[in-house]
Amino acid sequence: MGFFSKTLDPVIALVTIAVLDIFLFVIVGAWTVGGGETMMTGLAAKAVLGDSIEKIPFWHLVFPPTWGYWKIYISLGMIFGAFVSAVISKEFYLRIPRRLSEWVMITIGGLLMGIGIRLAFVCNVSTFFGLTPQMNMGGYLAISGIIAGAWVGSMAYKKILGV
Amino acid sequence: MSVLGECLIAFIFGSCVGVLVQRSRFCNAAALRDAILFKSFRNTKALLVAMIVLTIGFTGFMTIGQGHPMHFDVGLNQLIGLFIFGIGMVLAGACTVSTWVKAGEGNVGAAWALLFTFIGMFLFSLVWTVNYWPPAPISMTGEPNLEALQFGFANAATLQEKLKIPAIFFGILQAGVLYAIYRAIVKRENRHVQTNTNAVVKKVAAE
């Protein structure tokens, strides 16, 4: 159980994930998160709006909601694996942001992430662990965008939190 | 492969990622933010090493026509979308992976970020109804469509097809560039450690 009692070197963790991702690439497709999240959004919207969702073209032209979309289960697996790992390593406990500024930043940040993923058709995982290693032209565009965005975000973060 | 099989494999893969990321505290947002703000490269180095392994692995399989590369036209929307995403990721303090992993650890802020990611996606779906941009994948042709700010489709496999040079060759070149960036970071860190050590030695000698 030593594995759960100390922090793992991120290089070892990421190389292991990369090897598993290569197997996934051969079997179904490379690791991605944004696609599964979009499908979950569609399923949640369908549960709330019912057949009215048909009036929004995006949900039948781009992402018709279905539970049989494999990318959903990557995200569900990640939360499950993290939960099990946190419980075994006694690191599971509720962490609640204390300051209002944190809540505001997280809310705006979450919204921007959602809008950005859908506008780009890709998330950060597809960018670094899918498109770019496949040498897809979109990977280089996405990397340029995310680095510039992270720089602007970091400057805002520095100003707001005074780090 | 059956749909159930695909979903099962995806869940097993996701579970392994969840455990490894939880134990290593890796975060893509931190890989960029910490490098920019604090000149700390713990996560950045891990990201680069993973990209080297993936580039060799993916282009290797693409050389022999195996694997499932992502296939859709790309354009300015990737640049603008990930720019917006990059700002959001730093403000939220988590990327797509770490929102799920931190939520699994009981982090309410991460679960809140996840909820608003979903809301952001839904809001985008409403805006898309107005302008239909970027174009839906069903209307993509693989060729440039400059009117819609789309550049078409190209990856290591299309390079192999057009230039008759194995995809792995381009993969090795890209891996070399990534390794050069990794080496530059390690050298910078070593220089920093050396400078700090010299400063401490000078201070002790002065005392």
mmCIF file of C-alpha atoms in Angstrom:
data_model
loop_
_atom_site.group_PDB
_atom_site.id
_atom_site.type_symbol
_atom_site.label_atom_id
_atom_site.label_comp_id
_atom_site.label_asym_id
_atom_site.label_seq_id
_atom_site.Cartn_x
_atom_site.Cartn_y
_atom_site.Cartn_z
ATOM 1 C CA MET A 1 0.000 0.000 0.000
ATOM 2 C CA GLY A 2 3.078 2.260 -0.200
ATOM 3 C CA PHE A 3 1.672 3.585 -3.458
ATOM 4 C CA PHE A 4 -1.116 5.355 -1.550
ATOM 5 C CA SER A 5 1.050 6.730 1.238
ATOM 6 C CA LYS A 6 3.294 9.070 -0.737
ATOM 7 C CA THR A 7 3.059 11.449 -3.694
ATOM 8 C CA LEU A 8 3.828 9.864 -7.060
ATOM 9 C CA ASP A 9 6.379 11.512 -9.360
ATOM 10 C CA PRO A 10 4.242 13.218 -12.058
ATOM 11 C CA VAL A 11 6.691 12.084 -14.775
ATOM 12 C CA ILE A 12 6.051 8.422 -13.830
ATOM 13 C CA ALA A 13 2.290 9.064 -13.666
ATOM 14 C CA LEU A 14 2.175 10.834 -17.014
ATOM 15 C CA VAL A 15 4.376 8.297 -18.831
ATOM 16 C CA THR A 16 2.069 5.526 -17.568
ATOM 17 C CA ILE A 17 -0.968 7.492 -18.746
ATOM 18 C CA ALA A 18 0.727 8.084 -22.121
ATOM 19 C CA VAL A 19 1.327 4.345 -22.610
ATOM 20 C CA LEU A 20 -2.306 3.583 -21.688
ATOM 21 C CA ASP A 21 -3.425 6.386 -24.029
ATOM 22 C CA ILE A 22 -1.532 4.739 -26.911
ATOM 23 C CA PHE A 23 -3.494 1.512 -26.275
ATOM 24 C CA LEU A 24 -6.730 3.533 -26.146
ATOM 25 C CA PHE A 25 -5.763 5.256 -29.426
ATOM 26 C CA VAL A 26 -5.361 1.876 -31.116
ATOM 27 C CA ILE A 27 -8.617 0.469 -29.699
ATOM 28 C CA VAL A 28 -11.122 3.365 -29.813
ATOM 29 C CA GLY A 29 -9.393 6.766 -29.979
ATOM 30 C CA ALA A 30 -7.104 9.040 -27.992
ATOM 31 C CA TRP A 31 -7.915 10.346 -24.501
ATOM 32 C CA THR A 32 -10.258 13.308 -24.453
ATOM 33 C CA VAL A 33 -12.485 14.925 -21.839
ATOM 34 C CA GLY A 34 -14.344 17.787 -23.550
ATOM 35 C CA GLY A 35 -16.367 15.495 -25.846
ATOM 36 C CA GLY A 36 -17.679 13.427 -22.928
ATOM 37 C CA GLU A 37 -18.507 16.589 -20.982
ATOM 38 C CA THR A 38 -20.454 17.970 -23.960
ATOM 39 C CA MET A 39 -22.431 14.747 -24.259
ATOM 40 C CA MET A 40 -23.210 14.865 -20.526
ATOM 41 C CA THR A 41 -24.386 18.468 -20.986
ATOM 42 C CA GLY A 42 -26.669 17.307 -23.794
ATOM 43 C CA LEU A 43 -28.046 14.443 -21.693
ATOM 44 C CA ALA A 44 -28.634 16.779 -18.731
ATOM 45 C CA ALA A 45 -30.327 19.345 -21.014
ATOM 46 C CA LYS A 46 -32.526 16.595 -22.478
ATOM 47 C CA ALA A 47 -33.476 15.423 -18.977
ATOM 48 C CA VAL A 48 -34.494 18.974 -18.020
ATOM 49 C CA LEU A 49 -35.972 20.242 -21.310
ATOM 50 C CA GLY A 50 -37.372 16.983 -22.708
ATOM 51 C CA ASP A 51 -38.183 17.065 -26.418
ATOM 52 C CA SER A 52 -37.747 20.874 -26.478
ATOM 53 C CA ILE A 53 -34.011 20.229 -26.893
ATOM 54 C CA GLU A 54 -34.810 19.374 -30.538
ATOM 55 C CA LYS A 55 -35.361 23.103 -31.072
ATOM 56 C CA ILE A 56 -31.655 23.734 -30.460
ATOM 57 C CA PRO A 57 -29.879 22.647 -33.698
ATOM 58 C CA PHE A 58 -26.529 22.013 -31.961
ATOM 59 C CA TRP A 59 -27.999 19.018 -30.142
ATOM 60 C CA HIS A 60 -29.071 17.194 -33.294
ATOM 61 C CA LEU A 61 -26.497 18.439 -35.832
ATOM 62 C CA VAL A 62 -23.330 18.224 -33.707
ATOM 63 C CA PHE A 63 -23.982 16.256 -30.503
ATOM 64 C CA PRO A 64 -27.195 14.195 -30.487
ATOM 65 C CA PRO A 65 -27.412 13.095 -26.819
ATOM 66 C CA THR A 66 -26.784 9.375 -26.265
ATOM 67 C CA TRP A 67 -25.584 7.296 -23.313
ATOM 68 C CA GLY A 68 -23.590 5.035 -25.658
ATOM 69 C CA TYR A 69 -20.833 7.612 -26.210
ATOM 70 C CA TRP A 70 -17.599 6.092 -24.857
ATOM 71 C CA LYS A 71 -15.969 9.420 -23.974
ATOM 72 C CA ILE A 72 -18.499 9.980 -21.166
ATOM 73 C CA TYR A 73 -17.094 6.975 -19.329
ATOM 74 C CA ILE A 74 -13.540 8.335 -19.306
ATOM 75 C CA SER A 75 -14.742 11.234 -17.150
ATOM 76 C CA LEU A 76 -16.849 8.973 -14.938
ATOM 77 C CA GLY A 77 -13.829 6.672 -14.571
ATOM 78 C CA MET A 78 -11.597 9.604 -13.583
ATOM 79 C CA ILE A 79 -13.902 10.756 -10.772
ATOM 80 C CA PHE A 80 -14.344 7.146 -9.617
ATOM 81 C CA GLY A 81 -10.588 6.409 -9.675
ATOM 82 C CA ALA A 82 -9.781 9.664 -7.876
ATOM 83 C CA PHE A 83 -12.443 8.978 -5.232
ATOM 84 C CA VAL A 84 -11.156 5.430 -4.553
ATOM 85 C CA SER A 85 -7.557 6.639 -4.496
ATOM 86 C CA ALA A 86 -8.390 9.549 -2.147
ATOM 87 C CA VAL A 87 -10.310 7.267 0.223
ATOM 88 C CA ILE A 88 -7.523 4.640 0.336
ATOM 89 C CA SER A 89 -4.861 7.292 0.890
ATOM 90 C CA LYS A 90 -7.063 9.035 3.506
ATOM 91 C CA GLU A 91 -7.081 12.240 1.470
ATOM 92 C CA PHE A 92 -10.828 12.456 0.919
ATOM 93 C CA TYR A 93 -12.447 15.361 2.706
ATOM 94 C CA LEU A 94 -14.688 18.259 1.742
ATOM 95 C CA ARG A 95 -12.721 21.293 0.639
ATOM 96 C CA ILE A 96 -14.871 24.394 0.280
ATOM 97 C CA PRO A 97 -13.526 27.685 -1.127
ATOM 98 C CA ARG A 98 -13.736 30.277 1.651
ATOM 99 C CA ARG A 99 -13.512 33.630 -0.089
ATOM 100 C CA LEU A 100 -16.151 35.133 -2.367
ATOM 101 C CA SER A 101 -13.406 36.074 -4.864
ATOM 102 C CA GLU A 102 -12.537 32.355 -5.219
ATOM 103 C CA TRP A 103 -16.175 31.463 -5.956
ATOM 104 C CA VAL A 104 -16.378 34.250 -8.551
ATOM 105 C CA MET A 105 -13.116 33.178 -10.230
ATOM 106 C CA ILE A 106 -14.152 29.516 -10.303
ATOM 107 C CA THR A 107 -17.582 30.392 -11.742
ATOM 108 C CA ILE A 108 -16.151 32.619 -14.496
ATOM 109 C CA GLY A 109 -13.335 30.119 -15.120
ATOM 110 C CA GLY A 110 -15.770 27.206 -15.471
ATOM 111 C CA LEU A 111 -17.976 29.139 -17.901
ATOM 112 C CA LEU A 112 -14.983 30.156 -20.030
ATOM 113 C CA MET A 113 -13.715 26.560 -20.094
ATOM 114 C CA GLY A 114 -17.105 25.302 -21.322
ATOM 115 C CA ILE A 115 -17.452 27.982 -23.996
ATOM 116 C CA GLY A 116 -13.821 27.567 -25.106
ATOM 117 C CA ILE A 117 -14.090 23.775 -25.446
ATOM 118 C CA ARG A 118 -17.182 23.974 -27.623
ATOM 119 C CA LEU A 119 -15.827 26.776 -29.769
ATOM 120 C CA ALA A 120 -12.594 24.850 -30.402
ATOM 121 C CA PHE A 121 -14.140 21.325 -30.611
ATOM 122 C CA VAL A 122 -11.246 20.280 -28.352
ATOM 123 C CA CYS A 123 -10.178 20.592 -24.725
ATOM 124 C CA ASN A 124 -6.714 20.792 -23.179
ATOM 125 C CA VAL A 125 -6.477 16.982 -23.022
ATOM 126 C CA SER A 126 -7.216 16.586 -26.737
ATOM 127 C CA THR A 127 -4.696 19.342 -27.426
ATOM 128 C CA PHE A 128 -1.757 17.887 -25.481
ATOM 129 C CA PHE A 129 -2.615 14.159 -25.451
ATOM 130 C CA GLY A 130 -4.375 13.741 -28.807
ATOM 131 C CA LEU A 131 -4.128 16.313 -31.583
ATOM 132 C CA THR A 132 -0.530 17.487 -31.132
ATOM 133 C CA PRO A 133 1.041 14.013 -30.775
ATOM 134 C CA GLN A 134 -0.878 13.069 -33.956
ATOM 135 C CA MET A 135 0.725 16.166 -35.522
ATOM 136 C CA ASN A 136 -2.713 17.510 -36.376
ATOM 137 C CA MET A 137 -2.605 21.115 -37.575
ATOM 138 C CA GLY A 138 -5.313 21.954 -35.013
ATOM 139 C CA GLY A 139 -3.001 20.879 -32.176
ATOM 140 C CA TYR A 140 -0.513 23.666 -32.974
ATOM 141 C CA LEU A 141 -3.302 26.247 -33.235
ATOM 142 C CA ALA A 142 -4.781 25.015 -29.942
ATOM 143 C CA ILE A 143 -1.405 25.015 -28.128
ATOM 144 C CA SER A 144 -0.734 28.601 -29.270
ATOM 145 C CA GLY A 145 -4.178 29.590 -28.003
ATOM 146 C CA ILE A 146 -3.947 27.842 -24.635
ATOM 147 C CA ILE A 147 -0.470 29.253 -23.860
ATOM 148 C CA ALA A 148 -1.626 32.792 -24.713
ATOM 149 C CA GLY A 149 -4.820 32.269 -22.699
ATOM 150 C CA ALA A 150 -2.914 30.841 -19.712
ATOM 151 C CA TRP A 151 -0.608 33.877 -19.802
ATOM 152 C CA VAL A 152 -3.547 36.326 -19.780
ATOM 153 C CA GLY A 153 -5.264 34.239 -17.087
ATOM 154 C CA SER A 154 -2.068 34.168 -14.992
ATOM 155 C CA MET A 155 -1.744 37.949 -15.168
ATOM 156 C CA ALA A 156 -5.388 38.302 -14.063
ATOM 157 C CA TYR A 157 -4.814 35.732 -11.295
ATOM 158 C CA LYS A 158 -1.738 37.646 -10.124
ATOM 159 C CA LYS A 159 -3.653 40.920 -10.029
ATOM 160 C CA ILE A 160 -6.715 39.494 -8.249
ATOM 161 C CA LEU A 161 -4.888 37.385 -5.656
ATOM 162 C CA GLY A 162 -1.771 39.548 -5.438
ATOM 163 C CA VAL A 163 0.660 36.607 -5.807
ATOM 164 C CA MET B 1 -16.027 -3.437 -30.997
ATOM 165 C CA SER B 2 -19.434 -3.184 -29.296
ATOM 166 C CA VAL B 3 -20.610 0.072 -27.711
ATOM 167 C CA LEU B 4 -20.578 -1.622 -24.305
ATOM 168 C CA GLY B 5 -16.981 -2.768 -24.849
ATOM 169 C CA GLU B 6 -15.885 0.751 -25.838
ATOM 170 C CA CYS B 7 -17.582 2.260 -22.783
ATOM 171 C CA LEU B 8 -16.031 -0.352 -20.492
ATOM 172 C CA ILE B 9 -12.522 0.233 -21.837
ATOM 173 C CA ALA B 10 -13.029 4.000 -21.521
ATOM 174 C CA PHE B 11 -14.137 3.584 -17.890
ATOM 175 C CA ILE B 12 -11.127 1.395 -17.024
ATOM 176 C CA PHE B 13 -8.777 3.889 -18.702
ATOM 177 C CA GLY B 14 -10.438 6.804 -16.895
ATOM 178 C CA SER B 15 -10.196 5.010 -13.536
ATOM 179 C CA CYS B 16 -6.441 4.431 -14.017
ATOM 180 C CA VAL B 17 -6.002 8.110 -14.957
ATOM 181 C CA GLY B 18 -8.022 9.154 -11.888
ATOM 182 C CA VAL B 19 -5.759 7.154 -9.555
ATOM 183 C CA LEU B 20 -2.504 8.296 -11.215
ATOM 184 C CA VAL B 21 -3.469 11.976 -11.329
ATOM 185 C CA GLN B 22 -4.782 11.898 -7.753
ATOM 186 C CA ARG B 23 -1.534 10.367 -6.487
ATOM 187 C CA SER B 24 0.771 12.610 -8.544
ATOM 188 C CA ARG B 25 -1.173 15.901 -8.160
ATOM 189 C CA PHE B 26 -0.641 16.540 -11.863
ATOM 190 C CA CYS B 27 -2.627 19.442 -13.279
ATOM 191 C CA ASN B 28 -2.452 20.857 -16.793
ATOM 192 C CA ALA B 29 -3.514 24.302 -15.537
ATOM 193 C CA ALA B 30 -0.620 24.253 -13.060
ATOM 194 C CA ALA B 31 1.767 23.077 -15.825
ATOM 195 C CA LEU B 32 1.227 26.389 -17.625
ATOM 196 C CA ARG B 33 0.327 28.746 -14.732
ATOM 197 C CA ASP B 34 3.238 27.730 -12.475
ATOM 198 C CA ALA B 35 5.702 27.984 -15.364
ATOM 199 C CA ILE B 36 4.451 31.497 -16.211
ATOM 200 C CA LEU B 37 4.004 32.890 -12.688
ATOM 201 C CA PHE B 38 6.461 31.009 -10.472
ATOM 202 C CA LYS B 39 9.002 29.565 -12.946
ATOM 203 C CA SER B 40 8.175 26.175 -11.429
ATOM 204 C CA PHE B 41 8.219 23.357 -13.980
ATOM 205 C CA ARG B 42 7.229 20.187 -12.051
ATOM 206 C CA ASN B 43 4.039 19.625 -14.075
ATOM 207 C CA THR B 44 5.409 21.141 -17.308
ATOM 208 C CA LYS B 45 8.240 18.574 -17.474
ATOM 209 C CA ALA B 46 5.807 15.679 -16.931
ATOM 210 C CA LEU B 47 3.559 17.043 -19.689
ATOM 211 C CA LEU B 48 6.489 17.300 -22.122
ATOM 212 C CA VAL B 49 7.711 13.747 -21.399
ATOM 213 C CA ALA B 50 4.180 12.384 -21.923
ATOM 214 C CA MET B 51 3.918 14.259 -25.224
ATOM 215 C CA ILE B 52 7.230 12.776 -26.396
ATOM 216 C CA VAL B 53 6.016 9.228 -25.623
ATOM 217 C CA LEU B 54 2.641 9.899 -27.267
ATOM 218 C CA THR B 55 4.155 11.461 -30.391
ATOM 219 C CA ILE B 56 6.356 8.415 -30.993
ATOM 220 C CA GLY B 57 3.527 5.993 -30.153
ATOM 221 C CA PHE B 58 0.799 7.669 -32.211
ATOM 222 C CA THR B 59 2.910 8.397 -35.293
ATOM 223 C CA GLY B 60 4.393 4.881 -35.071
ATOM 224 C CA PHE B 61 0.931 3.313 -35.290
ATOM 225 C CA MET B 62 -0.179 5.861 -37.913
ATOM 226 C CA THR B 63 2.790 4.775 -40.080
ATOM 227 C CA ILE B 64 1.284 1.278 -40.358
ATOM 228 C CA GLY B 65 -2.261 2.597 -40.759
ATOM 229 C CA GLN B 66 -3.377 1.700 -37.242
ATOM 230 C CA GLY B 67 -5.089 3.762 -34.564
ATOM 231 C CA HIS B 68 -8.006 6.178 -34.550
ATOM 232 C CA PRO B 69 -6.679 9.721 -35.156
ATOM 233 C CA MET B 70 -9.054 12.610 -34.441
ATOM 234 C CA HIS B 71 -10.607 13.607 -37.740
ATOM 235 C CA PHE B 72 -12.208 17.007 -38.224
ATOM 236 C CA ASP B 73 -11.327 20.233 -39.999
ATOM 237 C CA VAL B 74 -9.483 22.816 -37.960
ATOM 238 C CA GLY B 75 -9.416 26.573 -38.100
ATOM 239 C CA LEU B 76 -9.240 29.794 -36.157
ATOM 240 C CA ASN B 77 -11.824 28.428 -33.735
ATOM 241 C CA GLN B 78 -9.113 26.171 -32.192
ATOM 242 C CA LEU B 79 -6.913 29.190 -31.523
ATOM 243 C CA ILE B 80 -9.701 31.397 -30.130
ATOM 244 C CA GLY B 81 -11.437 28.570 -28.243
ATOM 245 C CA LEU B 82 -8.314 27.396 -26.444
ATOM 246 C CA PHE B 83 -7.362 31.026 -25.721
ATOM 247 C CA ILE B 84 -10.694 31.442 -23.900
ATOM 248 C CA PHE B 85 -10.231 28.018 -22.297
ATOM 249 C CA GLY B 86 -6.698 28.933 -21.130
ATOM 250 C CA ILE B 87 -7.949 32.016 -19.293
ATOM 251 C CA GLY B 88 -10.787 30.017 -17.727
ATOM 252 C CA MET B 89 -8.520 27.157 -16.687
ATOM 253 C CA VAL B 90 -6.184 29.460 -14.742
ATOM 254 C CA LEU B 91 -9.061 31.362 -13.101
ATOM 255 C CA ALA B 92 -10.790 28.114 -12.109
ATOM 256 C CA GLY B 93 -7.471 26.718 -10.834
ATOM 257 C CA ALA B 94 -8.045 23.403 -12.616
ATOM 258 C CA CYS B 95 -8.088 21.871 -16.094
ATOM 259 C CA THR B 96 -10.635 19.382 -17.446
ATOM 260 C CA VAL B 97 -8.770 16.472 -15.827
ATOM 261 C CA SER B 98 -8.170 18.013 -12.434
ATOM 262 C CA THR B 99 -11.774 19.257 -12.103
ATOM 263 C CA TRP B 100 -12.905 15.600 -12.221
ATOM 264 C CA VAL B 101 -10.051 14.359 -10.051
ATOM 265 C CA LYS B 102 -10.362 17.117 -7.437
ATOM 266 C CA ALA B 103 -14.148 16.664 -7.379
ATOM 267 C CA GLY B 104 -13.484 12.980 -6.629
ATOM 268 C CA GLU B 105 -11.312 14.062 -3.674
ATOM 269 C CA GLY B 106 -14.162 16.108 -2.227
ATOM 270 C CA ASN B 107 -13.196 19.519 -3.626
ATOM 271 C CA VAL B 108 -16.461 21.474 -3.841
ATOM 272 C CA GLY B 109 -14.828 24.302 -5.838
ATOM 273 C CA ALA B 110 -13.800 21.817 -8.553
ATOM 274 C CA ALA B 111 -17.329 20.372 -8.707
ATOM 275 C CA TRP B 112 -18.646 23.948 -9.008
ATOM 276 C CA ALA B 113 -16.194 24.631 -11.885
ATOM 277 C CA LEU B 114 -17.422 21.437 -13.563
ATOM 278 C CA LEU B 115 -21.050 22.533 -13.209
ATOM 279 C CA PHE B 116 -20.271 25.885 -14.825
ATOM 280 C CA THR B 117 -18.262 24.186 -17.585
ATOM 281 C CA PHE B 118 -21.480 22.332 -18.449
ATOM 282 C CA ILE B 119 -23.465 25.587 -18.267
ATOM 283 C CA GLY B 120 -20.881 27.285 -20.522
ATOM 284 C CA MET B 121 -21.252 24.445 -23.043
ATOM 285 C CA PHE B 122 -25.019 24.775 -23.002
ATOM 286 C CA LEU B 123 -24.818 28.562 -23.466
ATOM 287 C CA PHE B 124 -22.498 27.983 -26.421
ATOM 288 C CA SER B 125 -25.020 25.576 -27.963
ATOM 289 C CA LEU B 126 -27.581 28.416 -27.902
ATOM 290 C CA VAL B 127 -25.145 30.898 -29.497
ATOM 291 C CA TRP B 128 -24.249 28.321 -32.181
ATOM 292 C CA THR B 129 -27.885 28.386 -33.296
ATOM 293 C CA VAL B 130 -27.407 32.048 -34.255
ATOM 294 C CA ASN B 131 -24.273 31.802 -36.429
ATOM 295 C CA TYR B 132 -23.556 28.047 -36.972
ATOM 296 C CA TRP B 133 -19.829 28.752 -36.479
ATOM 297 C CA PRO B 134 -17.599 26.811 -36.324
ATOM 298 C CA PRO B 135 -19.140 24.564 -39.005
ATOM 299 C CA ALA B 136 -20.659 21.267 -37.862
ATOM 300 C CA PRO B 137 -18.431 18.217 -38.505
ATOM 301 C CA ILE B 138 -21.038 16.793 -40.947
ATOM 302 C CA SER B 139 -20.373 19.741 -43.299
ATOM 303 C CA MET B 140 -16.568 19.388 -43.203
ATOM 304 C CA THR B 141 -14.744 18.386 -46.379
ATOM 305 C CA GLY B 142 -11.109 18.229 -45.272
ATOM 306 C CA GLU B 143 -10.289 21.098 -47.642
ATOM 307 C CA PRO B 144 -9.667 24.724 -46.640
ATOM 308 C CA ASN B 145 -12.830 26.827 -46.329
ATOM 309 C CA LEU B 146 -11.470 30.308 -45.759
ATOM 310 C CA GLU B 147 -14.898 31.908 -45.717
ATOM 311 C CA ALA B 148 -15.624 29.939 -42.541
ATOM 312 C CA LEU B 149 -12.035 30.476 -41.278
ATOM 313 C CA GLN B 150 -11.324 26.747 -41.667
ATOM 314 C CA PHE B 151 -7.945 25.433 -42.867
ATOM 315 C CA GLY B 152 -8.945 21.833 -43.602
ATOM 316 C CA PHE B 153 -7.449 18.647 -42.192
ATOM 317 C CA ALA B 154 -3.807 17.569 -41.879
ATOM 318 C CA ASN B 155 -1.900 15.247 -39.561
ATOM 319 C CA ALA B 156 1.093 12.897 -39.628
ATOM 320 C CA ALA B 157 -0.861 10.378 -41.758
ATOM 321 C CA THR B 158 -1.746 12.966 -44.429
ATOM 322 C CA LEU B 159 1.924 14.062 -44.479
ATOM 323 C CA GLN B 160 2.924 10.419 -45.039
ATOM 324 C CA GLU B 161 0.385 10.105 -47.844
ATOM 325 C CA LYS B 162 1.407 13.324 -49.616
ATOM 326 C CA LEU B 163 5.185 13.237 -49.127
ATOM 327 C CA LYS B 164 5.650 9.442 -49.163
ATOM 328 C CA ILE B 165 7.736 9.704 -45.997
ATOM 329 C CA PRO B 166 6.717 7.492 -43.009
ATOM 330 C CA ALA B 167 4.708 9.356 -40.342
ATOM 331 C CA ILE B 168 7.138 8.169 -37.664
ATOM 332 C CA PHE B 169 9.872 10.299 -39.278
ATOM 333 C CA PHE B 170 7.855 13.456 -38.577
ATOM 334 C CA GLY B 171 7.049 12.078 -35.130
ATOM 335 C CA ILE B 172 10.741 11.695 -34.319
ATOM 336 C CA LEU B 173 11.354 15.294 -35.441
ATOM 337 C CA GLN B 174 8.542 16.580 -33.201
ATOM 338 C CA ALA B 175 9.749 14.432 -30.291
ATOM 339 C CA GLY B 176 13.216 15.974 -30.786
ATOM 340 C CA VAL B 177 11.785 19.494 -30.526
ATOM 341 C CA LEU B 178 9.845 18.561 -27.377
ATOM 342 C CA TYR B 179 12.989 17.008 -25.880
ATOM 343 C CA ALA B 180 14.971 20.188 -26.638
ATOM 344 C CA ILE B 181 12.362 22.225 -24.714
ATOM 345 C CA TYR B 182 12.556 19.712 -21.844
ATOM 346 C CA ARG B 183 16.380 19.958 -21.761
ATOM 347 C CA ALA B 184 16.230 23.764 -21.778
ATOM 348 C CA ILE B 185 13.909 23.677 -18.736
ATOM 349 C CA VAL B 186 16.196 21.243 -16.866
ATOM 350 C CA LYS B 187 19.235 23.414 -17.653
ATOM 351 C CA ARG B 188 17.396 26.507 -16.423
ATOM 352 C CA GLU B 189 16.484 24.710 -13.183
ATOM 353 C CA ASN B 190 20.075 23.540 -12.662
ATOM 354 C CA ARG B 191 21.365 27.079 -13.246
ATOM 355 C CA HIS B 192 18.846 28.385 -10.712
ATOM 356 C CA VAL B 193 19.911 25.782 -8.111
ATOM 357 C CA GLN B 194 23.585 26.635 -8.732
ATOM 358 C CA THR B 195 22.899 30.376 -8.305
ATOM 359 C CA ASN B 196 21.045 29.741 -5.044
ATOM 360 C CA THR B 197 23.831 27.463 -3.738
ATOM 361 C CA ASN B 198 26.478 30.092 -4.569
ATOM 362 C CA ALA B 199 24.438 32.761 -2.772
ATOM 363 C CA VAL B 200 24.146 30.579 0.357
ATOM 364 C CA VAL B 201 27.900 29.765 0.291
ATOM 365 C CA LYS B 202 28.746 33.482 -0.018
ATOM 366 C CA LYS B 203 26.372 34.357 2.845
ATOM 367 C CA VAL B 204 27.844 31.655 5.122
ATOM 368 C CA ALA B 205 31.415 32.740 4.232
ATOM 369 C CA ALA B 206 30.550 36.387 4.987
ATOM 370 C CA GLU B 207 29.105 35.429 8.358
#
